Short mmCIF file of C-alpha atoms and ligand atoms in Angstrom, two decimals:
data_model
loop_
_atom_site.label_atom_id
_atom_site.label_comp_id
_atom_site.label_asym_id
_atom_site.label_seq_id
_atom_site.Cartn_x
_atom_site.Cartn_y
_atom_site.Cartn_z
CA UNK A 1 -93.20 146.25 -29.71
CA UNK A 2 -95.35 145.48 -26.48
CA UNK A 3 -98.13 142.82 -26.36
CA UNK A 4 -99.77 141.34 -23.78
CA UNK A 5 -99.79 137.17 -23.58
CA UNK A 6 -100.27 136.62 -20.38
CA UNK A 7 -100.50 139.01 -16.97
CA UNK A 8 -97.18 138.19 -16.32
CA UNK A 9 -95.90 140.50 -19.08
CA UNK A 10 -97.09 143.36 -16.38
CA UNK A 11 -95.32 143.94 -13.62
CA UNK A 12 -96.92 144.59 -10.21
CA UNK A 13 -96.14 148.28 -10.65
CA UNK A 14 -97.46 148.86 -14.49
CA UNK A 15 -100.56 146.61 -12.99
CA UNK A 16 -101.47 148.84 -10.24
CA UNK A 17 -101.29 151.87 -12.98
CA UNK A 18 -103.30 150.40 -15.30
CA UNK A 19 -105.87 149.27 -12.63
CA UNK A 20 -105.82 153.20 -11.49
CA UNK A 21 -106.16 154.58 -15.09
CA UNK A 22 -109.05 152.18 -14.97
CA UNK A 23 -110.68 153.39 -12.28
CA UNK A 24 -110.60 157.56 -13.27
CA UNK A 25 -111.81 156.29 -16.95
CA UNK A 26 -114.80 154.99 -14.77
CA UNK A 27 -115.13 157.70 -12.86
CA UNK A 28 -114.41 160.21 -15.51
CA UNK A 29 -115.75 158.78 -18.71
CA UNK A 30 -115.59 161.90 -20.77
CA UNK A 31 -111.90 162.67 -20.16
CA UNK A 32 -111.59 159.84 -22.49
CA UNK A 33 -113.96 160.00 -24.88
CA UNK A 34 -111.61 160.85 -27.65
CA UNK A 35 -108.64 159.16 -26.76
CA UNK A 36 -108.29 156.88 -29.82
CA UNK A 37 -110.00 159.06 -32.62
CA UNK A 38 -108.15 158.08 -35.34
CA UNK A 39 -107.28 154.67 -34.06
CA UNK A 40 -108.67 150.96 -35.23
CA UNK A 41 -108.65 147.99 -32.88
CA UNK A 42 -108.93 144.60 -34.77
CA UNK A 43 -110.62 141.89 -33.29
CA UNK A 44 -109.79 138.44 -34.36
CA UNK A 45 -111.57 135.65 -32.66
CA UNK A 46 -111.30 132.00 -34.01
CA UNK A 47 -113.25 130.79 -30.80
CA UNK A 48 -116.67 132.20 -29.22
CA UNK A 49 -117.31 135.04 -27.52
CA UNK A 50 -119.82 137.59 -26.02
CA UNK A 51 -118.26 139.42 -23.42
CA UNK A 52 -114.60 139.74 -24.25
CA UNK A 53 -115.17 140.97 -28.23
CA UNK A 54 -118.13 142.69 -27.33
CA UNK A 55 -116.73 144.36 -24.41
CA UNK A 56 -113.15 145.33 -26.59
CA UNK A 57 -115.34 146.17 -28.94
CA UNK A 58 -117.34 148.98 -26.51
CA UNK A 59 -113.72 149.64 -25.07
CA UNK A 60 -112.32 150.87 -28.14
CA UNK A 61 -115.46 152.58 -29.55
CA UNK A 62 -115.92 154.57 -25.76
CA UNK A 63 -112.28 155.63 -26.29
CA UNK A 64 -113.14 157.44 -29.83
CA UNK A 65 -111.90 154.95 -31.68
CA UNK A 66 -112.96 152.50 -34.66
CA UNK A 67 -113.71 148.60 -34.77
CA UNK A 68 -113.26 145.95 -37.28
CA UNK A 69 -112.37 142.38 -37.04
CA UNK A 70 -114.36 138.82 -37.50
CA UNK A 71 -115.82 136.67 -34.47
CA UNK A 72 -115.40 132.70 -36.10
CA UNK A 73 -112.62 131.12 -37.74
CA UNK A 74 -115.09 129.97 -40.82
CA UNK A 75 -115.71 133.22 -41.64
CA UNK A 76 -112.23 134.43 -42.09
CA UNK A 77 -109.29 132.88 -44.21
CA UNK A 78 -108.39 130.79 -41.41
CA UNK A 79 -110.65 128.62 -43.38
CA UNK A 80 -108.78 129.02 -46.48
CA UNK A 81 -105.75 127.66 -44.48
CA UNK A 82 -104.06 130.35 -43.51
CA UNK A 83 -102.03 131.06 -40.35
CA UNK A 84 -102.38 133.53 -37.67
CA UNK A 85 -99.07 134.67 -38.08
CA UNK A 86 -99.78 135.31 -42.24
CA UNK A 87 -102.80 136.79 -40.89
CA UNK A 88 -102.12 139.39 -38.44
CA UNK A 89 -99.17 140.63 -40.60
CA UNK A 90 -101.97 141.62 -42.53
CA UNK A 91 -104.50 142.88 -39.82
CA UNK A 92 -100.82 144.63 -39.07
CA UNK A 93 -101.32 146.62 -42.34
CA UNK A 94 -105.38 148.21 -41.57
CA UNK A 95 -105.39 148.00 -37.80
CA UNK A 96 -103.46 150.15 -34.49
CA UNK A 97 -104.25 147.23 -32.57
CA UNK A 98 -105.68 143.89 -32.53
CA UNK A 99 -107.15 141.45 -30.25
CA UNK A 100 -107.09 137.51 -31.17
CA UNK A 101 -108.68 134.67 -29.46
CA UNK A 102 -107.98 131.26 -30.67
CA UNK A 103 -108.53 127.50 -29.26
CA UNK A 104 -105.04 126.33 -29.87
CA UNK A 105 -102.90 127.62 -26.88
CA UNK A 106 -100.38 129.55 -28.04
CA UNK A 107 -101.33 130.99 -31.29
CA UNK A 108 -101.58 134.86 -30.30
CA UNK A 109 -98.00 134.73 -29.27
CA UNK A 110 -97.35 133.54 -32.70
CA UNK A 111 -99.08 135.87 -34.26
CA UNK A 112 -97.72 138.35 -32.10
CA UNK A 113 -94.48 137.07 -33.44
CA UNK A 114 -95.02 139.16 -37.40
CA UNK A 115 -96.77 141.68 -36.03
CA UNK A 116 -96.03 145.62 -36.13
CA UNK A 117 -98.74 146.68 -33.77
CA UNK A 118 -99.73 145.30 -30.29
CA UNK A 119 -101.26 142.15 -30.15
CA UNK A 120 -103.61 141.13 -26.76
CA UNK A 121 -104.20 137.75 -25.89
CA UNK A 122 -108.09 137.33 -25.87
CA UNK A 123 -107.79 133.93 -24.69
CA UNK A 124 -106.18 130.90 -25.96
CA UNK A 125 -107.11 127.33 -25.32
CA UNK A 126 -107.23 125.69 -21.70
CA UNK A 127 -103.67 127.93 -21.45
CA UNK A 128 -103.93 132.52 -20.19
CA UNK A 129 -107.28 135.17 -20.07
CA UNK A 130 -105.05 137.80 -19.46
CA UNK A 131 -107.22 140.60 -20.16
CA UNK A 132 -110.48 138.32 -18.03
CA UNK A 133 -107.46 138.25 -15.14
CA UNK A 134 -107.74 142.23 -15.33
CA UNK A 135 -110.74 142.76 -15.05
CA UNK A 136 -111.32 140.20 -11.85
CA UNK A 137 -108.70 142.08 -10.38
CA UNK A 138 -110.12 145.63 -10.51
CA UNK A 139 -113.38 143.80 -9.29
CA UNK A 140 -111.73 142.78 -6.45
CA UNK A 141 -109.85 146.00 -5.83
CA UNK A 142 -112.74 147.80 -6.48
CA UNK A 143 -115.28 146.25 -3.92
CA UNK A 144 -112.63 144.85 -1.85
CA UNK A 145 -110.02 147.82 -2.09
CA UNK A 146 -107.31 145.33 -1.36
CA UNK A 147 -105.68 142.85 -3.58
CA UNK A 148 -103.50 141.47 -0.81
CA UNK A 149 -104.19 139.16 1.93
CA UNK A 150 -107.24 137.70 0.93
CA UNK A 151 -108.39 134.02 0.95
CA UNK A 152 -109.87 133.17 -2.73
CA UNK A 153 -111.42 129.95 -3.53
CA UNK A 154 -111.15 128.86 -7.03
CA UNK A 155 -114.44 126.25 -7.87
CA UNK A 156 -115.04 124.29 -10.75
CA UNK A 157 -113.24 123.06 -14.11
CA UNK A 158 -109.18 124.18 -12.55
CA UNK A 159 -107.98 121.84 -14.95
CA UNK A 160 -108.59 123.31 -18.41
CA UNK A 161 -110.09 127.15 -16.80
CA UNK A 162 -107.81 130.07 -18.27
CA UNK A 163 -109.54 132.62 -16.49
CA UNK A 164 -108.61 130.48 -13.55
CA UNK A 165 -104.69 129.85 -14.50
CA UNK A 166 -104.34 133.22 -15.01
CA UNK A 167 -105.87 134.29 -11.91
CA UNK A 168 -103.52 132.38 -10.27
CA UNK A 169 -100.27 133.74 -11.94
CA UNK A 170 -101.46 137.06 -11.29
CA UNK A 171 -102.49 137.08 -7.41
CA UNK A 172 -99.24 134.97 -6.14
CA UNK A 173 -97.12 138.13 -6.55
CA UNK A 174 -99.85 139.80 -3.76
CA UNK A 175 -98.52 139.49 0.05
CA UNK A 176 -101.08 136.93 1.90
CA UNK A 177 -102.98 135.36 -0.31
CA UNK A 178 -104.39 132.39 0.10
CA UNK A 179 -106.19 130.15 -2.17
CA UNK A 180 -108.76 127.21 -1.51
CA UNK A 181 -108.49 124.86 -4.73
CA UNK A 182 -112.36 123.20 -5.27
CA UNK A 183 -112.71 121.32 -7.92
CA UNK A 184 -113.07 116.97 -8.31
CA UNK A 185 -110.25 114.84 -8.47
CA UNK A 186 -111.02 114.85 -12.63
CA UNK A 187 -110.79 119.24 -12.66
CA UNK A 188 -107.66 119.22 -10.38
CA UNK A 189 -105.28 122.24 -11.27
CA UNK A 190 -102.40 121.37 -13.41
CA UNK A 191 -99.06 120.00 -12.11
CA UNK A 192 -97.27 122.94 -14.05
CA UNK A 193 -100.09 125.47 -12.34
CA UNK A 194 -99.22 123.43 -8.95
CA UNK A 195 -95.34 122.56 -9.33
CA UNK A 196 -93.98 125.74 -11.16
CA UNK A 197 -96.33 128.26 -9.66
CA UNK A 198 -98.04 127.98 -6.03
CA UNK A 199 -95.18 125.43 -4.78
CA UNK A 200 -92.69 126.77 -6.26
CA UNK A 201 -93.38 130.30 -5.32
CA UNK A 202 -94.19 128.78 -1.46
CA UNK A 203 -98.10 129.78 -1.81
CA UNK A 204 -100.43 128.99 0.97
CA UNK A 205 -103.06 126.67 -0.96
CA UNK A 206 -105.33 123.88 0.10
CA UNK A 207 -107.49 121.26 -1.93
CA UNK A 208 -110.91 120.19 -1.48
CA UNK A 209 -113.54 118.38 -3.15
CA UNK A 210 -116.79 119.77 -1.60
CA UNK A 211 -117.70 123.45 -1.95
CA UNK A 212 -119.65 123.58 1.69
CA UNK A 213 -116.42 122.95 3.22
CA UNK A 214 -114.32 125.95 1.72
CA UNK A 215 -117.18 128.48 2.21
CA UNK A 216 -116.74 128.98 5.10
CA UNK A 217 -113.03 130.50 4.36
CA UNK A 218 -113.49 132.67 1.98
CA UNK A 219 -113.26 136.31 1.15
CA UNK A 220 -113.46 135.83 -2.85
CA UNK A 221 -115.36 132.83 -4.39
CA UNK A 222 -114.74 132.61 -7.86
CA UNK A 223 -117.04 130.00 -9.58
CA UNK A 224 -116.03 128.67 -13.21
CA UNK A 225 -118.02 127.10 -15.91
CA UNK A 226 -117.46 123.13 -16.98
CA UNK A 227 -116.36 123.93 -20.39
CA UNK A 228 -117.94 121.16 -22.73
CA UNK A 229 -115.70 122.14 -25.55
CA UNK A 230 -112.76 121.19 -23.56
CA UNK A 231 -113.43 118.11 -23.07
CA UNK A 232 -112.45 115.33 -25.27
CA UNK A 233 -115.66 112.80 -24.78
CA UNK A 234 -119.01 114.11 -23.99
CA UNK A 235 -120.30 111.79 -21.31
CA UNK A 236 -117.09 112.74 -19.60
CA UNK A 237 -118.58 116.48 -19.95
CA UNK A 238 -122.24 115.22 -18.49
CA UNK A 239 -120.74 113.32 -15.23
CA UNK A 240 -118.75 116.76 -14.51
CA UNK A 241 -121.46 119.62 -15.33
CA UNK A 242 -123.21 119.76 -12.08
CA UNK A 243 -121.20 118.60 -9.88
CA UNK A 244 -121.20 122.17 -8.70
CA UNK A 245 -124.20 124.07 -7.76
CA UNK A 246 -123.71 127.44 -5.62
CA UNK A 247 -127.55 127.77 -4.51
CA UNK A 248 -128.65 130.81 -1.91
CA UNK A 249 -128.90 127.70 0.51
CA UNK A 250 -125.55 127.01 0.07
CA UNK A 251 -124.36 130.62 0.70
CA UNK A 252 -125.86 130.92 3.99
CA UNK A 253 -122.58 129.49 5.27
CA UNK A 254 -120.08 132.00 3.06
CA UNK A 255 -119.02 135.28 5.01
CA UNK A 256 -121.91 138.27 5.03
CA UNK A 257 -119.00 140.33 2.91
CA UNK A 258 -117.45 137.37 0.11
CA UNK A 259 -118.04 138.36 -2.88
CA UNK A 260 -118.89 135.98 -5.67
CA UNK A 261 -117.04 136.30 -9.07
CA UNK A 262 -117.62 135.28 -11.93
CA UNK A 263 -116.20 135.42 -16.08
CA UNK A 264 -119.32 134.13 -17.08
CA UNK A 265 -120.83 132.66 -19.40
CA UNK A 266 -122.53 130.64 -16.66
CA UNK A 267 -124.31 127.77 -17.26
CA UNK A 268 -126.02 126.20 -13.95
CA UNK A 269 -123.21 126.39 -11.88
CA UNK A 270 -125.02 129.84 -10.02
CA UNK A 271 -128.60 129.22 -9.28
CA UNK A 272 -130.22 132.49 -10.76
CA UNK A 273 -131.71 132.96 -7.45
CA UNK A 274 -128.00 133.75 -6.39
CA UNK A 275 -128.03 136.85 -8.53
CA UNK A 276 -130.34 138.85 -6.26
CA UNK A 277 -127.94 138.28 -2.94
CA UNK A 278 -125.47 141.51 -2.74
CA UNK A 279 -122.33 139.12 -2.49
CA UNK A 280 -123.05 138.58 -6.72
CA UNK A 281 -120.56 140.31 -8.29
CA UNK A 282 -120.17 139.04 -11.78
CA UNK A 283 -122.56 140.87 -13.79
CA UNK A 284 -120.78 144.33 -12.31
CA UNK A 285 -117.49 142.52 -13.36
CA UNK A 286 -118.55 142.76 -16.75
CA UNK A 287 -118.77 145.70 -16.70
CA UNK A 288 -114.96 146.58 -15.20
CA UNK A 289 -114.10 144.39 -18.41
CA UNK A 290 -114.70 147.39 -20.06
CA UNK A 291 -113.02 149.83 -17.95
CA UNK A 292 -109.84 147.84 -17.64
CA UNK A 293 -109.57 147.20 -21.87
CA UNK A 294 -110.35 150.62 -22.59
CA UNK A 295 -107.34 151.48 -19.93
CA UNK A 296 -105.34 148.77 -21.61
CA UNK A 297 -105.54 149.91 -25.24
CA UNK A 298 -104.63 153.41 -24.20
CA UNK A 299 -101.32 152.08 -22.71
CA UNK A 300 -100.70 149.33 -25.63
CA UNK A 301 -101.05 152.80 -27.93
CA UNK A 302 -99.28 155.15 -26.41
CA UNK A 303 -96.37 152.33 -25.81
CA UNK A 304 -96.51 151.67 -29.38
CA UNK A 305 -96.73 155.53 -30.29
CA UNK A 306 -93.04 156.36 -27.85
CA UNK A 307 -91.30 152.81 -29.57
CA UNK A 308 -92.29 154.15 -33.01
N1 LIG B 1 -115.46 135.65 -20.13
C1 LIG B 1 -115.30 135.55 -21.41
O1 LIG B 1 -114.02 135.19 -21.59
O2 LIG B 1 -116.78 135.50 -21.48
P1 LIG B 1 -116.85 134.96 -23.33
O3 LIG B 1 -116.47 133.91 -24.41
O4 LIG B 1 -118.28 135.04 -23.35
O5 LIG B 1 -115.41 136.17 -24.33
#
């Protein structure tokens, strides 16, 4: 059974096919309107979500399928102590495919071990968020026309930010990709990303603290939120939370064709007056998330049928 735990589970060729399919879905939605008739998607979310859960549900509904699930651990039998593996054994009897988000790193992988249906990691703690990465790649490729030869600035919480970890893993496979890692010392990318991914693969990167120093160099600026829920104490969060605020005036330092992405939700790190700038594509990015999740559901269900 094929699951999706990390963007690295897909080869570059498979990734390209998936993004091509997502672009075709965007252009010809009617062609896919009945593609999943009779199929059900379960969304098992043990952690809050707006975009990921609802875009998965919108994706399945757009494909003519149906949805079921829960949006918090409290409203499931996890509150009674049920394990994720047991939950997935049961969900396998009710649905054809499942997207699971969990605060513990590795929980979706454990869940997939007992599942008879494809399981998609919809975010596990500070580890990975592969469908956000697919969304980011589709946004960049659709709006820039390429994924190679690009300087990408990743700004904010690079320590706990699972979207950043997944995106770095995915992008190192493309030629000529350089990273500018913009964070305070306390929120730098973890050593397992720096050593095992960037240094191990001879990827060009630099670490800077000031956003202003990085802005003129970038093709893409990927802003992230400082995540209150990942901090062990409130004081550290308060000290860090407004470290970066992208404003209209700072944007004057950036290239005219730089794109601003953000996985959202946004708190203060992008001023709302930036939203009208043509370079701000984070809401468009959320729309791309629906197309790419439609493509992923179609692809995994097709593979599951082949294996049956
Ligand atoms: N980008 C993202 O994962 O958003 P949600 O937490 O709202 O799903």
